[in-house]
Coordinates of C-alpha atoms in Angstrom, one line a residue:
Chain A
X1 CA -161.5 -0.3 -15.8
X2 CA -158.1 -0.6 -14.2
X3 CA -157.5 -3.1 -11.5
X4 CA -156.2 -1.6 -8.3
X5 CA -153.6 -3.5 -6.2
X6 CA -154.5 -2.2 -2.8
X7 CA -151.9 -4.3 -1.1
X8 CA -149.2 -3.0 -3.3
X9 CA -150.3 0.6 -2.8
X10 CA -149.8 0.1 1.0
X11 CA -146.7 -1.9 0.5
X12 CA -148.2 -5.0 2.1
X13 CA -148.4 -8.7 1.5
X14 CA -151.9 -10.2 1.0
X15 CA -151.9 -11.9 4.3
X16 CA -151.2 -8.6 6.2
X17 CA -152.8 -8.3 9.6
X18 CA -155.2 -5.5 10.5
X19 CA -152.5 -3.9 12.6
X20 CA -150.0 -4.0 9.7
X21 CA -152.6 -2.4 7.5
X22 CA -153.2 0.4 10.0
X23 CA -149.5 1.1 10.5
X24 CA -148.7 1.2 6.9
X25 CA -151.6 3.5 6.1
X26 CA -150.6 5.9 8.9
X27 CA -147.1 6.0 7.7
X28 CA -148.0 6.6 4.1
X29 CA -150.8 9.1 4.9
X30 CA -148.3 11.1 6.8
X31 CA -145.8 11.0 3.9
X32 CA -148.3 12.0 1.3
X33 CA -150.8 14.2 3.1
X34 CA -151.3 17.2 0.9
X35 CA -151.1 19.6 3.9
X36 CA -147.7 18.2 4.9
X37 CA -146.0 16.7 1.8
X38 CA -144.0 18.5 -0.8
X39 CA -143.7 15.3 -2.9
X40 CA -144.8 15.6 -6.5
X41 CA -148.4 14.3 -6.9
X42 CA -148.8 14.1 -3.1
X43 CA -152.5 14.6 -3.5
X44 CA -153.0 11.8 -6.1
X45 CA -150.8 9.5 -4.0
X46 CA -152.7 10.3 -0.9
X47 CA -156.0 9.5 -2.6
X48 CA -154.7 6.1 -3.7
X49 CA -153.5 5.3 -0.2
X50 CA -156.8 6.4 1.3
X51 CA -158.7 4.4 -1.2
X52 CA -156.6 1.3 -0.4
X53 CA -157.1 1.7 3.3
X54 CA -160.8 2.3 2.9
X55 CA -161.1 -1.2 1.4
X56 CA -158.5 -3.1 3.4
X57 CA -159.5 -1.7 6.9
X58 CA -163.0 -3.0 6.5
X59 CA -163.3 -6.8 6.8
X60 CA -166.4 -6.9 4.6
X61 CA -164.8 -4.9 1.8
X62 CA -161.5 -6.6 2.1
X63 CA -163.1 -10.1 1.8
X64 CA -164.9 -9.0 -1.3
X65 CA -161.8 -7.6 -2.8
X66 CA -159.7 -10.7 -1.9
X67 CA -162.3 -12.8 -3.8
X68 CA -161.0 -11.4 -7.1
X69 CA -157.9 -13.5 -6.4
X70 CA -154.2 -12.6 -6.4
X71 CA -153.5 -13.0 -10.1
X72 CA -154.5 -9.5 -11.1
X73 CA -151.8 -6.9 -11.7
X74 CA -152.3 -3.1 -11.0
X75 CA -153.5 -1.3 -14.1
X76 CA -154.7 -4.5 -15.8
X77 CA -158.1 -4.2 -17.5
X78 CA -160.6 -5.5 -15.0
X79 CA -164.2 -6.7 -15.3
X80 CA -166.0 -7.5 -12.1
X81 CA -167.4 -11.0 -12.0
X82 CA -171.2 -11.1 -12.8
X83 CA -172.2 -11.8 -9.2
X84 CA -171.0 -8.5 -8.0
X85 CA -174.6 -7.2 -7.9
X86 CA -174.7 -7.2 -4.1
X87 CA -173.0 -3.9 -3.7
X88 CA -175.7 -2.6 -1.3
X89 CA -174.2 -4.9 1.3
X90 CA -171.3 -2.5 1.8
X91 CA -171.9 -0.1 4.5
X92 CA -171.1 3.5 4.2
X93 CA -169.0 5.4 6.7
X94 CA -166.2 6.5 4.4
X95 CA -163.6 7.7 6.9
X96 CA -162.1 10.2 4.5
X97 CA -165.3 12.1 4.4
X98 CA -165.9 14.5 1.6
X99 CA -162.9 13.4 -0.4
X100 CA -164.0 9.8 -0.9
X101 CA -166.1 11.1 -3.8
X102 CA -162.8 11.1 -5.7
X103 CA -162.0 7.4 -5.5
X104 CA -161.2 5.4 -8.6
X105 CA -163.7 3.9 -11.1
X106 CA -162.6 0.5 -9.7
X107 CA -163.6 1.5 -6.2
X108 CA -166.9 3.1 -7.3
X109 CA -167.8 0.1 -9.4
X110 CA -167.3 -2.4 -6.7
X111 CA -168.1 -0.6 -3.5
X112 CA -169.8 2.6 -4.6
X113 CA -172.7 3.1 -6.9
X114 CA -175.2 4.1 -4.2
X115 CA -173.9 7.6 -3.9
X116 CA -173.6 7.2 -0.2
X117 CA -170.0 8.4 -0.4
X118 CA -170.5 11.3 -2.8
X119 CA -173.1 12.8 -0.5
X120 CA -171.2 12.5 2.6
X121 CA -170.1 16.1 2.7
X122 CA -170.3 18.2 5.9
X123 CA -173.6 19.0 7.5
X124 CA -176.5 19.5 5.1
X125 CA -179.9 20.8 5.6
X126 CA -178.9 24.4 5.9
X127 CA -181.0 27.3 4.7
X128 CA -178.1 29.3 3.2
X129 CA -175.9 28.2 0.3
X130 CA -172.5 26.6 0.9
X131 CA -169.6 28.9 1.5
X132 CA -166.9 28.4 -1.2
X133 CA -163.2 28.6 -0.8
X134 CA -160.7 29.0 -3.5
X135 CA -157.1 30.2 -4.0
X136 CA -156.1 33.0 -6.2
X137 CA -152.6 33.7 -7.3
X138 CA -151.6 37.3 -7.7
X139 CA -148.4 39.2 -8.5
X140 CA -146.5 40.8 -5.6
X141 CA -147.0 44.2 -7.3
X142 CA -150.8 43.8 -7.0
X143 CA -150.4 44.0 -3.2
X144 CA -148.8 47.4 -3.6
X145 CA -151.1 48.9 -6.1
X146 CA -154.3 47.0 -5.8
X147 CA -155.6 45.5 -9.1
X148 CA -158.5 43.9 -10.8
X149 CA -158.3 40.2 -11.6
X150 CA -160.5 37.9 -13.5
X151 CA -160.6 34.5 -11.8
X152 CA -162.2 31.2 -13.0
X153 CA -163.1 28.6 -10.5
X154 CA -165.3 25.5 -10.3
X155 CA -168.1 25.5 -7.8
X156 CA -170.5 22.7 -6.9
X157 CA -174.1 23.7 -7.0
X158 CA -177.4 21.9 -6.8
X159 CA -178.9 21.5 -10.3
X160 CA -182.5 21.5 -11.2
X161 CA -182.8 17.8 -10.6
X162 CA -181.5 18.2 -7.1
X163 CA -178.1 16.6 -7.9
X164 CA -174.8 18.4 -7.4
X165 CA -173.2 19.7 -10.6
X166 CA -169.9 21.4 -11.2
X167 CA -170.4 24.9 -12.3
X168 CA -167.5 26.9 -13.9
X169 CA -167.7 30.5 -13.0
X170 CA -165.7 33.6 -14.0
X171 CA -165.6 36.6 -11.7
X172 CA -163.9 39.9 -11.8
X173 CA -162.3 40.6 -8.5
X174 CA -160.8 43.7 -7.1
X175 CA -157.6 42.9 -5.2
X176 CA -157.3 45.5 -2.4
X177 CA -154.0 47.2 -1.8
X178 CA -152.1 45.7 1.1
X179 CA -153.2 42.1 0.9
X180 CA -150.8 39.5 2.3
X181 CA -150.0 35.9 1.5
X182 CA -152.6 33.6 3.0
X183 CA -155.1 36.4 3.6
X184 CA -158.7 35.8 2.6
X185 CA -160.8 38.3 0.7
X186 CA -164.5 37.8 0.7
X187 CA -166.6 39.1 -2.1
X188 CA -170.0 38.9 -0.4
X189 CA -172.7 36.4 -1.5
X190 CA -170.8 34.7 -4.2
X191 CA -170.8 31.2 -2.8
X192 CA -173.0 28.4 -3.8
X193 CA -176.6 29.2 -4.5
X194 CA -178.9 27.8 -1.8
X195 CA -181.3 25.1 -2.7
X196 CA -184.7 26.7 -2.6
X197 CA -185.0 30.3 -1.8
X198 CA -182.2 30.5 0.8
X199 CA -179.5 33.1 0.8
X200 CA -176.4 32.5 -1.3
X201 CA -173.2 31.5 0.6
X202 CA -170.0 33.6 0.8
X203 CA -167.0 33.1 -1.4
X204 CA -163.6 33.2 0.3
X205 CA -160.5 33.8 -1.9
X206 CA -157.2 33.0 -0.3
X207 CA -154.4 35.2 -1.7
X208 CA -151.2 33.5 -2.9
X209 CA -148.3 35.4 -4.3
X210 CA -146.9 34.0 -7.6
X211 CA -143.2 33.3 -7.3
X212 CA -141.2 36.3 -8.5
X213 CA -137.7 36.2 -10.1
X214 CA -136.2 38.6 -7.5
X215 CA -138.8 39.4 -4.8
X216 CA -139.9 37.2 -2.0
X217 CA -142.3 38.0 0.8
X218 CA -142.4 37.2 4.5
X219 CA -145.5 38.5 6.1
X220 CA -145.4 42.3 5.3
X221 CA -141.7 42.3 4.5
X222 CA -140.4 42.0 1.0
X223 CA -136.9 40.7 0.3
X224 CA -135.1 41.8 -2.9
X225 CA -132.0 39.9 -4.1
X226 CA -129.9 42.8 -5.3
X227 CA -127.0 42.0 -7.6
X228 CA -123.9 44.1 -6.8
X229 CA -120.5 44.4 -8.5
X230 CA -117.5 43.7 -6.3
X231 CA -116.2 47.3 -6.6
X232 CA -119.7 48.6 -5.6
X233 CA -119.7 46.4 -2.5
X234 CA -116.1 47.3 -1.6
X235 CA -116.1 51.1 -2.3
X236 CA -119.7 51.8 -1.6
X237 CA -122.1 53.0 -4.3
X238 CA -125.4 54.7 -5.0
X239 CA -127.4 52.3 -7.1
X240 CA -130.9 52.2 -8.5
X241 CA -132.9 49.2 -7.1
X242 CA -136.3 48.0 -8.2
X243 CA -139.1 47.8 -5.7
X244 CA -142.7 46.6 -6.4
X245 CA -143.6 50.3 -6.1
X246 CA -141.1 51.6 -8.6
X247 CA -137.3 52.1 -8.5
X248 CA -135.5 53.7 -5.6
X249 CA -132.0 55.0 -5.1
X250 CA -130.1 53.0 -2.6
X251 CA -126.7 53.6 -0.9
X252 CA -124.6 50.5 -0.6
X253 CA -122.2 51.2 2.2
X254 CA -118.4 50.6 1.6
X255 CA -117.2 47.1 2.5
X256 CA -120.6 45.5 2.3
X257 CA -120.5 41.8 2.6
X258 CA -122.3 39.3 0.5
X259 CA -125.7 38.6 2.1
X260 CA -125.8 42.0 3.9
X261 CA -129.3 43.3 4.3
X262 CA -130.1 46.9 3.5
X263 CA -133.3 47.9 5.1
X264 CA -135.7 50.3 3.4
X265 CA -138.1 51.1 6.2
X266 CA -141.8 51.1 5.3
X267 CA -141.2 50.0 1.7
X268 CA -142.7 46.6 2.2
X269 CA -146.4 45.7 1.7
X270 CA -148.6 48.8 2.5
X271 CA -150.5 48.6 5.8
X272 CA -151.2 50.7 8.9
X273 CA -147.8 49.7 9.9
X274 CA -146.2 48.9 6.5
X275 CA -143.6 46.2 6.1
X276 CA -140.0 46.8 5.3
X277 CA -138.1 46.1 2.1
X278 CA -134.8 44.3 2.6
X279 CA -132.3 44.5 -0.3
X280 CA -130.0 41.5 0.2
X281 CA -126.5 42.1 -1.3
X282 CA -125.6 39.5 -3.9
X283 CA -122.1 40.1 -5.1
X284 CA -121.6 39.0 -8.7
X285 CA -118.1 38.4 -9.9
X286 CA -117.4 39.3 -13.6
X287 CA -115.8 36.4 -15.3
X288 CA -112.2 36.8 -16.5
X289 CA -112.8 36.0 -20.2
X290 CA -111.0 38.9 -21.9
X291 CA -107.3 39.8 -21.6
X292 CA -108.2 43.1 -19.9
X293 CA -110.3 41.4 -17.3
X294 CA -107.6 38.8 -16.6
X295 CA -105.1 41.6 -16.2
X296 CA -107.4 43.5 -13.8
X297 CA -107.7 40.4 -11.6
X298 CA -103.9 39.9 -11.7
X299 CA -103.3 43.5 -10.7
X300 CA -105.9 43.2 -8.0
X301 CA -104.2 40.1 -6.5
X302 CA -100.8 41.9 -6.6
X303 CA -102.2 45.0 -4.9
X304 CA -104.1 43.4 -2.1
X305 CA -102.6 41.0 0.3
X306 CA -105.6 38.7 0.7
X307 CA -106.0 35.1 1.7
X308 CA -109.6 34.0 2.1
X309 CA -108.5 30.7 3.8
X310 CA -106.5 32.4 6.5
X311 CA -108.9 31.2 9.2
X312 CA -108.3 27.7 8.0
X313 CA -104.6 28.0 8.5
X314 CA -103.7 29.1 5.0
X315 CA -100.7 31.4 4.4
Chain B
X1 CA -171.4 22.8 -18.8
X2 CA -169.7 26.1 -18.6
X3 CA -171.7 29.0 -17.3
X4 CA -169.7 32.1 -17.8
X5 CA -170.7 35.2 -15.9
X6 CA -168.8 38.2 -15.1
X7 CA -169.6 40.1 -11.9
X8 CA -167.7 43.0 -10.6
X9 CA -168.0 43.9 -6.9
X10 CA -166.1 45.4 -4.1
X11 CA -164.5 43.1 -1.6
X12 CA -165.5 43.1 2.0
X13 CA -161.8 43.3 2.7
X14 CA -159.8 42.6 5.8
X15 CA -162.9 41.2 7.5
X16 CA -163.0 39.5 10.8
X17 CA -165.7 36.9 11.5
X18 CA -167.9 36.2 14.5
X19 CA -168.0 32.7 15.9
X20 CA -171.2 31.8 14.0
X21 CA -169.9 33.2 10.7
X22 CA -166.6 31.4 11.2
X23 CA -168.4 28.1 11.9
X24 CA -170.3 28.5 8.7
X25 CA -167.3 29.6 6.7
X26 CA -165.2 26.6 7.8
X27 CA -168.0 24.0 8.2
X28 CA -167.1 23.4 11.8
X29 CA -169.2 23.4 15.0
X30 CA -168.7 25.9 17.8
X31 CA -167.6 23.3 20.3
X32 CA -164.7 22.2 18.1
X33 CA -163.7 25.8 17.5
X34 CA -163.6 26.6 21.3
X35 CA -161.6 23.4 21.8
X36 CA -159.1 24.5 19.1
X37 CA -158.8 27.9 20.9
X38 CA -158.1 26.1 24.2
X39 CA -155.2 24.2 22.6
X40 CA -154.1 27.4 20.6
X41 CA -154.6 25.6 17.3
X42 CA -156.1 29.1 16.5
X43 CA -155.6 32.3 18.4
X44 CA -158.3 34.7 17.4
X45 CA -158.2 38.1 19.1
X46 CA -161.0 38.6 21.7
X47 CA -162.5 42.1 21.1
X48 CA -165.4 43.8 22.7
X49 CA -166.7 40.6 24.3
X50 CA -166.4 38.3 21.3
X51 CA -163.9 36.3 19.3
X52 CA -162.9 37.8 16.0
X53 CA -161.7 35.3 13.5
X54 CA -159.2 36.3 10.8
X55 CA -157.7 34.7 7.7
X56 CA -155.1 32.9 9.6
X57 CA -157.8 31.2 11.7
X58 CA -159.6 30.1 8.5
X59 CA -156.5 28.6 7.0
X60 CA -155.5 26.9 10.2
X61 CA -158.9 25.5 11.1
X62 CA -159.3 24.0 7.6
X63 CA -155.9 22.5 7.7
X64 CA -156.5 21.2 11.3
X65 CA -159.7 19.5 10.2
X66 CA -158.0 17.6 7.4
X67 CA -155.1 16.6 9.5
X68 CA -157.4 15.4 12.3
X69 CA -159.5 13.5 10.0
X70 CA -156.8 11.9 7.9
X71 CA -154.0 11.4 10.4
X72 CA -155.9 11.2 13.7
X73 CA -153.9 14.0 15.3
X74 CA -155.2 15.3 18.6
X75 CA -155.7 19.1 19.3
X76 CA -152.3 19.5 21.1
X77 CA -150.6 17.7 18.2
X78 CA -152.4 19.8 15.7
X79 CA -151.2 23.1 17.3
X80 CA -147.6 21.8 17.2
X81 CA -147.9 20.4 13.6
X82 CA -149.4 23.7 12.3
X83 CA -146.8 25.8 14.0
X84 CA -144.0 23.6 12.5
X85 CA -145.6 23.6 9.1
X86 CA -145.7 27.4 9.1
X87 CA -142.1 27.6 10.3
X88 CA -141.1 25.1 7.5
X89 CA -142.9 27.2 4.9
X90 CA -141.1 30.4 6.1
X91 CA -137.8 28.7 5.9
X92 CA -138.5 27.2 2.5
X93 CA -139.4 30.7 1.2
X94 CA -136.2 32.1 2.6
X95 CA -134.1 29.2 1.2
X96 CA -135.7 29.6 -2.2
X97 CA -134.7 33.3 -2.1
X98 CA -131.1 32.5 -1.3
X99 CA -130.8 29.6 -3.8
X100 CA -131.9 31.5 -6.8

């Protein structure tokens, strides 16, 4: 198994004080916390930081870890010395709760092994099965029309021998019309099966919209980035614009500016009070690659007395 | 071991949960939930004499639990952090829209 350099993970020297360890952990935990961070691999980084802190914050574990000496390098193949049979001396109390089950082989081998960590989930001893939560990514169009989706997710359930096992399940879910980002839908009684004859738990599916090339969603409102030709924006035009509900005819008023929002009332996500659809004008300039296009631009510059840098003092 | 099963069902859509259902769904105890409400970490509507917890409450309470456990944030700080994270998310979505 790979040796873990916990001091390096926390950016510390081996003689760091308890306060330094705490400060460094807090700083890195904030940086990599999966609820806060947008860094790549935030979750993996956070686990490493948590694991390092779990060991270094505890004088007993830290001493045991320090005994391996300082010659090891992170990632080096590590075999624990034969006298490491006293693992039961390490007390439980994993501060990171349920997630400490995900610590590395290195950690498990030296400090784990008695399953105290793995079983430290919430509560216990309930008569119903666990409620399960999972995310489900859907297309924006699904929120307008409703749809059926097949989802696959992994659920922990109690096996015949009383130990938790990962169970891969596939369900066919009806996505109701009008769902919003972050909304939960709850197909009843699909959570973990209860140990014994208890009632099964509930399954909560949190809706997430897949990113779309030209729509984006804020609450019930949908934004459409609408490409417009310069003459359409200047002269006004009737154009056909896509919406998740099918194309609509849209009037672009004369002298529309780039970024102008054209509101289509009630064309957002359906609800009792439906959201709006905002078409955001995105003026696209044709490039002057042909002689004709070049001439048209030259004629335009002759005909229109226009200096976009006037407000900067340009003449 | 993969155990494939396909079940079709209708959703109990747009539900709102009672306090006890909410506690079970989020694995939290009622005292913590009431404390969260006091600090407006969650703001469930109060209808017909009881709290009705919606999807936003589920998401915020789960996030609050993780932030409290991992970063040691107190309830007042949690409310602030969650509000700022939501605002950040909204701005990121908008920025993404304009930068495409």
